[in-house]
PDB file of C-alpha atoms in Angstrom:
ATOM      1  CA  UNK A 672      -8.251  33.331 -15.928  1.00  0.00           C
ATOM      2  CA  UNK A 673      -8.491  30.377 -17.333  1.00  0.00           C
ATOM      3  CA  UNK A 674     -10.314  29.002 -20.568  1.00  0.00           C
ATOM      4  CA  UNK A 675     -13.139  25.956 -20.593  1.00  0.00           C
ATOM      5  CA  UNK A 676     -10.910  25.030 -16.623  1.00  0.00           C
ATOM      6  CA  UNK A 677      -7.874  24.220 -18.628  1.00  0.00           C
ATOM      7  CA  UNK A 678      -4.732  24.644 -16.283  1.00  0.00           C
ATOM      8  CA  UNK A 679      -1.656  27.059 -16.930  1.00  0.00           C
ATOM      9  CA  UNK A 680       0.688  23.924 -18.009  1.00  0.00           C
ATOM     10  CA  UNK A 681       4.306  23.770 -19.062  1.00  0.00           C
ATOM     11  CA  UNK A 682       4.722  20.972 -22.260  1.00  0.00           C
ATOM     12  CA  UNK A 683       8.020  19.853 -22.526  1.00  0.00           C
ATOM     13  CA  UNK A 684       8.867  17.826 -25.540  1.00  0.00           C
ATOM     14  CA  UNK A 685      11.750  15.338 -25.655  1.00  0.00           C
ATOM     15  CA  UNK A 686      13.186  14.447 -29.009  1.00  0.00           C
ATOM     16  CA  UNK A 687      11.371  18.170 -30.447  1.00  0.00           C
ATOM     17  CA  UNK A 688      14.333  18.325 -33.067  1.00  0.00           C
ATOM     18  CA  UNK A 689      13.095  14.928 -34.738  1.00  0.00           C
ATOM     19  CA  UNK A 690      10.848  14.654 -37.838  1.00  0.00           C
ATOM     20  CA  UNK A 691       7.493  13.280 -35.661  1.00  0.00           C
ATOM     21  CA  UNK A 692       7.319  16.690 -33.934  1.00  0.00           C
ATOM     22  CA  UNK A 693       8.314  18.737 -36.483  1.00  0.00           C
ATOM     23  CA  UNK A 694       5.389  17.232 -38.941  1.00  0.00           C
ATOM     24  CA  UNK A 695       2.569  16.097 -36.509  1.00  0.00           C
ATOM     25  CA  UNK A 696       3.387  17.560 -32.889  1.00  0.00           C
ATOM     26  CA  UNK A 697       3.735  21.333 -32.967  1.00  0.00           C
ATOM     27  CA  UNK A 698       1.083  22.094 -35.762  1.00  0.00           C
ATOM     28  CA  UNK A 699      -1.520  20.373 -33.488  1.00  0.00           C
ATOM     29  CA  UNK A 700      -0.340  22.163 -30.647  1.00  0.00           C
ATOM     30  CA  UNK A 701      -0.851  25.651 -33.282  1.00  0.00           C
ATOM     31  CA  UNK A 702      -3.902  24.191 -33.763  1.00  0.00           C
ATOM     32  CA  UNK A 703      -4.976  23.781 -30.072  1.00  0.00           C
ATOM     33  CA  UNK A 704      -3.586  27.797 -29.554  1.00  0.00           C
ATOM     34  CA  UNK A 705      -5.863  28.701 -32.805  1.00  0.00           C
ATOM     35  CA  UNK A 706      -8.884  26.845 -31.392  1.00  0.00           C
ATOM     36  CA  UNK A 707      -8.279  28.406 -28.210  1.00  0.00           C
ATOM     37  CA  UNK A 708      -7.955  25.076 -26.354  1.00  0.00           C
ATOM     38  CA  UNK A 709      -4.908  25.910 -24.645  1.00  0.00           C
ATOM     39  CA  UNK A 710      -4.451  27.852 -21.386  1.00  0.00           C
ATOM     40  CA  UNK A 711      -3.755  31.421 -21.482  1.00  0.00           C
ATOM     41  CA  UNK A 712      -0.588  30.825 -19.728  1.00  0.00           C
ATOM     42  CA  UNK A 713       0.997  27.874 -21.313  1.00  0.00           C
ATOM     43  CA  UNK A 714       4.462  27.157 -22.388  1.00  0.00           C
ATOM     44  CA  UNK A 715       6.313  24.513 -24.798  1.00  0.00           C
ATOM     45  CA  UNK A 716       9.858  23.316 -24.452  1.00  0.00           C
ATOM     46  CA  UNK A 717      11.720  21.738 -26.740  1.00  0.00           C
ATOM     47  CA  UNK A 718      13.975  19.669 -25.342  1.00  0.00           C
ATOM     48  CA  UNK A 719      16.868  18.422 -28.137  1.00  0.00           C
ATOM     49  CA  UNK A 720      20.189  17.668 -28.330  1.00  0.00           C
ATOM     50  CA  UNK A 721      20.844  20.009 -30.782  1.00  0.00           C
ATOM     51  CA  UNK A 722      22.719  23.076 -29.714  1.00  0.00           C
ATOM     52  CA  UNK A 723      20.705  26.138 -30.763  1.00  0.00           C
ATOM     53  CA  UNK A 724      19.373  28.781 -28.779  1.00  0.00           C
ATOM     54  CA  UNK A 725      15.303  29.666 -28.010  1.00  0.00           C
ATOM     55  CA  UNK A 726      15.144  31.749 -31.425  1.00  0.00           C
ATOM     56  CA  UNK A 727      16.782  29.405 -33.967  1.00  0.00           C
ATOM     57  CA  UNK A 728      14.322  26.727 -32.387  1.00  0.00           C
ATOM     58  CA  UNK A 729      11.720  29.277 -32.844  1.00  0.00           C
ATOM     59  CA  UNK A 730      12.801  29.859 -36.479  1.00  0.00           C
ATOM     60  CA  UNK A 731      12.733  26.181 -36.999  1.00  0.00           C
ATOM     61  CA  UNK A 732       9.225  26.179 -35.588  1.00  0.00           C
ATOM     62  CA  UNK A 733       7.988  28.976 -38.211  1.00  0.00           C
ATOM     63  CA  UNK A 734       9.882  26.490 -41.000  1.00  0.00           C
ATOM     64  CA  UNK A 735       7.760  23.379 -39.625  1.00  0.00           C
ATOM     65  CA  UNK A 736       4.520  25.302 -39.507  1.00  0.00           C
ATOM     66  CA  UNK A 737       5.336  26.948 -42.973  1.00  0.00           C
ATOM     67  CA  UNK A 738       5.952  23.401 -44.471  1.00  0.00           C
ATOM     68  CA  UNK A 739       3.277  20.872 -42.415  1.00  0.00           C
ATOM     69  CA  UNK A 740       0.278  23.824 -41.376  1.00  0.00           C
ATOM     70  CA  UNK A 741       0.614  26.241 -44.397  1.00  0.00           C
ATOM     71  CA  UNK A 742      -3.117  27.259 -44.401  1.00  0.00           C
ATOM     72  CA  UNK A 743      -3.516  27.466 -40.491  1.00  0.00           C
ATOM     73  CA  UNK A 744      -0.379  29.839 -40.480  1.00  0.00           C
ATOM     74  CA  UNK A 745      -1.448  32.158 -43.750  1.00  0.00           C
ATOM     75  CA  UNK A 746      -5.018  32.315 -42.260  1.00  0.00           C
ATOM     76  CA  UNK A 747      -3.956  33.506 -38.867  1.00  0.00           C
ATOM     77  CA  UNK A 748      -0.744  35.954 -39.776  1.00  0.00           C
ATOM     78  CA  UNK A 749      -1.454  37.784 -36.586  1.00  0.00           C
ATOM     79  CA  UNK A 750      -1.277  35.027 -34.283  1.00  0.00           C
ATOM     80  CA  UNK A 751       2.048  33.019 -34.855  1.00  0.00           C
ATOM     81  CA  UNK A 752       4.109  35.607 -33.678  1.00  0.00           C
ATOM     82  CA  UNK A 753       1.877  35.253 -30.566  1.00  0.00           C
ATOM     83  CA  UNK A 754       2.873  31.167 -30.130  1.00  0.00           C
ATOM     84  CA  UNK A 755       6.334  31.752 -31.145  1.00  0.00           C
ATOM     85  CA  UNK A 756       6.546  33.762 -27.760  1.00  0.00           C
ATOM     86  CA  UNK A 757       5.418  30.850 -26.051  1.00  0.00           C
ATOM     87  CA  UNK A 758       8.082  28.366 -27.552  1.00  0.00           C
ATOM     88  CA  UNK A 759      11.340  27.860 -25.813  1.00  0.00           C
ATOM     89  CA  UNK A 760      13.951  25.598 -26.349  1.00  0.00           C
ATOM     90  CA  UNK A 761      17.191  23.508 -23.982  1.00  0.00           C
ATOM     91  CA  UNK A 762      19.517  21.397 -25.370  1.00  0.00           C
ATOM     92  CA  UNK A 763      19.125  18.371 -23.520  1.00  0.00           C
ATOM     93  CA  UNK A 764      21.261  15.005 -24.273  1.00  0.00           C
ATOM     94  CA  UNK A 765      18.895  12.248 -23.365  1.00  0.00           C
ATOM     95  CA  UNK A 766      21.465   9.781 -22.272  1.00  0.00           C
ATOM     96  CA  UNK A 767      23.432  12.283 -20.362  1.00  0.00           C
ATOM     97  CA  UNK A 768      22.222  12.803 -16.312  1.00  0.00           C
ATOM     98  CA  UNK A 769      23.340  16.031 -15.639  1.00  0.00           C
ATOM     99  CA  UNK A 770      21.300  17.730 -18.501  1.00  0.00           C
ATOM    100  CA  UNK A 771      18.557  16.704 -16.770  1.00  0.00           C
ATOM    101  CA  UNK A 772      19.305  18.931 -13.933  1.00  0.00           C
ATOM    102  CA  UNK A 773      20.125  21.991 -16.053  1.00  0.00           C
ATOM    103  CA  UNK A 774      16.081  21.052 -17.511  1.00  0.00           C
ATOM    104  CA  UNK A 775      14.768  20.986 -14.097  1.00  0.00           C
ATOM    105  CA  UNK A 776      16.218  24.375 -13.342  1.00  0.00           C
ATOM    106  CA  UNK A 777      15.249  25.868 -16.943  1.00  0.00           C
ATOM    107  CA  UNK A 778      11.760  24.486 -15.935  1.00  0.00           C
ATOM    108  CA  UNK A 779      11.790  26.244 -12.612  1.00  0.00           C
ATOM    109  CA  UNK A 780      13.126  29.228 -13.688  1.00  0.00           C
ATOM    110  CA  UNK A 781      10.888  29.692 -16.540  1.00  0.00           C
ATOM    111  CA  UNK A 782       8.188  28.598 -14.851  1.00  0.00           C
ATOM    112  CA  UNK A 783       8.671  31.450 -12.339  1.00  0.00           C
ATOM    113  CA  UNK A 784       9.120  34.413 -14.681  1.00  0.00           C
ATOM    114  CA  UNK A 785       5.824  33.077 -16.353  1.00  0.00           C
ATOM    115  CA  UNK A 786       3.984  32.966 -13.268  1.00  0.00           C
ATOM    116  CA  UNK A 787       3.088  28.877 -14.655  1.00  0.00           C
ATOM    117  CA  UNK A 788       2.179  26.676 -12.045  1.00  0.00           C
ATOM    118  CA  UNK A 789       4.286  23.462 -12.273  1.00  0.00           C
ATOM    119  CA  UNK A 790       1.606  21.609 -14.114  1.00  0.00           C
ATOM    120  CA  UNK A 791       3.966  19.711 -16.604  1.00  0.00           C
ATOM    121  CA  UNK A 792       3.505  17.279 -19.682  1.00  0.00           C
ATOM    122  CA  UNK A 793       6.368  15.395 -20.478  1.00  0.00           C
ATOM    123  CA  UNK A 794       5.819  14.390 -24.254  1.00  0.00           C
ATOM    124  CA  UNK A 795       8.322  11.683 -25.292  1.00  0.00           C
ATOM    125  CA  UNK A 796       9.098  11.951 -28.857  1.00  0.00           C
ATOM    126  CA  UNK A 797      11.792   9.656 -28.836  1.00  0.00           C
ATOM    127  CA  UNK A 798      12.647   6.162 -29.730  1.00  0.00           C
ATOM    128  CA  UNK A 799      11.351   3.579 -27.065  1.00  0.00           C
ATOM    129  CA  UNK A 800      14.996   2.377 -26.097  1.00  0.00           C
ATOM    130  CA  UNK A 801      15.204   5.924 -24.561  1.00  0.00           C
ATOM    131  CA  UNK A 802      11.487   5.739 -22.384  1.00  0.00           C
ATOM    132  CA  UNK A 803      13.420   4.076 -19.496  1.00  0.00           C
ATOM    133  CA  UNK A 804      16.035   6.894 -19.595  1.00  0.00           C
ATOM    134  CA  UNK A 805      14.551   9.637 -19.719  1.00  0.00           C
ATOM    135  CA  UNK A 806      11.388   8.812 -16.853  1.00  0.00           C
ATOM    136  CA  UNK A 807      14.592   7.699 -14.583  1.00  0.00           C
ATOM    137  CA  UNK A 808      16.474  11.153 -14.788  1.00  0.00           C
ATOM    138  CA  UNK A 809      13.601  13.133 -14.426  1.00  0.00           C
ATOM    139  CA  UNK A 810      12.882  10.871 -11.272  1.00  0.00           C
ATOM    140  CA  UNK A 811      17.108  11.508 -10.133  1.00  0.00           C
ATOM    141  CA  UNK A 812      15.970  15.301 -10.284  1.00  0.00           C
ATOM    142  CA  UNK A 813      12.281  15.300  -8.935  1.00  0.00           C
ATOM    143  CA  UNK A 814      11.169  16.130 -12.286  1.00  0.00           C
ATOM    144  CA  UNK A 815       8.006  13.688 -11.590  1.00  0.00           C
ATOM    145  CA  UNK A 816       7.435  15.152  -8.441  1.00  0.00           C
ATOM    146  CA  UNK A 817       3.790  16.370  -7.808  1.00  0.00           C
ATOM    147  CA  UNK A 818       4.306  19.020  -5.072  1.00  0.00           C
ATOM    148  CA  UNK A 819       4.167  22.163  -6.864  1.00  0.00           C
ATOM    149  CA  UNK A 820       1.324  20.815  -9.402  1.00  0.00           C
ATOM    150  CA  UNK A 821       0.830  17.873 -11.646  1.00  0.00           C
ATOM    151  CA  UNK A 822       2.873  15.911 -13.668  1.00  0.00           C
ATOM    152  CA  UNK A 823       2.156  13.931 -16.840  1.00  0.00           C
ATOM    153  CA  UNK A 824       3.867  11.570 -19.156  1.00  0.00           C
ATOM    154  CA  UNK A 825       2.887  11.022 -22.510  1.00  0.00           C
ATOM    155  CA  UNK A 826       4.701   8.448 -24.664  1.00  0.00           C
ATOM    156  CA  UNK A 827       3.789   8.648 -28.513  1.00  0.00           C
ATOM    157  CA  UNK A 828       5.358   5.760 -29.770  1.00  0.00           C
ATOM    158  CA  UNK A 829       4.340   1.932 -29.088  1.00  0.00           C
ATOM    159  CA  UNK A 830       7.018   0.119 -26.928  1.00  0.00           C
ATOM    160  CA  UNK A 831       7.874  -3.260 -26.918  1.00  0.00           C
ATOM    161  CA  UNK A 832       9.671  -5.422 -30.131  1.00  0.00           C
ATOM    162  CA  UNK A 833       8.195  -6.738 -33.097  1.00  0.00           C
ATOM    163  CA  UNK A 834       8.880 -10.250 -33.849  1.00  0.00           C
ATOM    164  CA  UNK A 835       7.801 -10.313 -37.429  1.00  0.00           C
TER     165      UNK A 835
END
C-alpha cells in the first residue's frame, strides 16, 4: 500500500562515501523514513568507490547518523535498525564503464527480491566534472530508461565555473 500516493522508489546515491551525504543527505532521508514520507517499499544505494560491503556501509551510516542526527536517532532507538535494512551499498568507480553495468544488474536484482518497481532517483553527489560521466554510462546501460517505471536525476551541486 502505499503512503500519501508516494511510489515504491529505489534512490541511488553517487558519491554516498563523500562528506555532503554523509552530513546533509542520509539524515534527511532518516528524517523522511521518521516522518513517514517515504514509501513503504523504498530502497537507498550507495554507490562509492570505496570497497566495502552492504554492512560496513551500513555501519558507516549508523556513524553519520550518530554524529550529524544524534537526537532523531536517540529519540527513535526502535526504528534505525528498521532503515539500516533498507540501505545497501556497490562499489561503483565513476569514471570506469563497466561498473556501471555491474549497478544496473545490482539495481535489477535488488529491485526484484524487493518486489520495487523500477522507479529510480539518481542523486549525484559528486563533483560537477563527473555529471557528464556518470548520466552517459547510465545511458550505455539503459539505466535512464523509463520502461519498467520512472527515472529521475537529481544533481545537488551547481555546475558551471566561477570566474571570480
Amino acid at each position: 500500500m502505499k503512503k500519501n500516493n508516494i511510489e515504491d522508489q529505489i534512490l541511488v546515491i553517487f558519491g554516498s562515501n563523500g562528506d555532503l551525504a554523509k552530513r546533509k543527505l542520509l539524515p534527511a532521508i532518516f528524517s523522511l523514513f521518521l516522518d513517514q514520507l517515504l514509501p513503504d517499499n523504498f530502497a537507498v544505494i550507495g554507490a562509492g568507490s570505496q570497497e566495502k560491503d552492504e554492512v560496513a556501509y551500513r555501519n558507516d551510516v549508523l556513524e553519520s547518523l550518530k554524529t550529524f542526527s544524534p537526537k532523531k536517532l536517540n529519540d527513535n532507538p526502535g526504528k534505525v535498525d528498521e532503515f539500516l535494512q533498507k540501505v545497501y551499498y556497490k562499489k561503483v568507480n565513476n569514471q570506469v564503464v563497466e561498473d556501471f553495468e555491474l549497478l544496473s544488474k545490482y539495481v535489477q536484482d535488488l529491485s526484484e527480491r524487493l518486489s520495487i518497481k523500477q522507479n529510480i532517483v539518481y542523486y549525484f553527489s559528486i563533483p560537477p566534472f563527473l555529471y557528464e560521466v556518470v548520466a552517459a554510462n547510465l545511458e550505455k546501460y539503459g539505466m535512464n530508461l523509463q520502461t519498467n517505471g520512472w527515472k529521475r536525476i537529481i544533481v545537488e551541486k551547481p555546475f558551471g565555473y566561477s570566474y571570480d
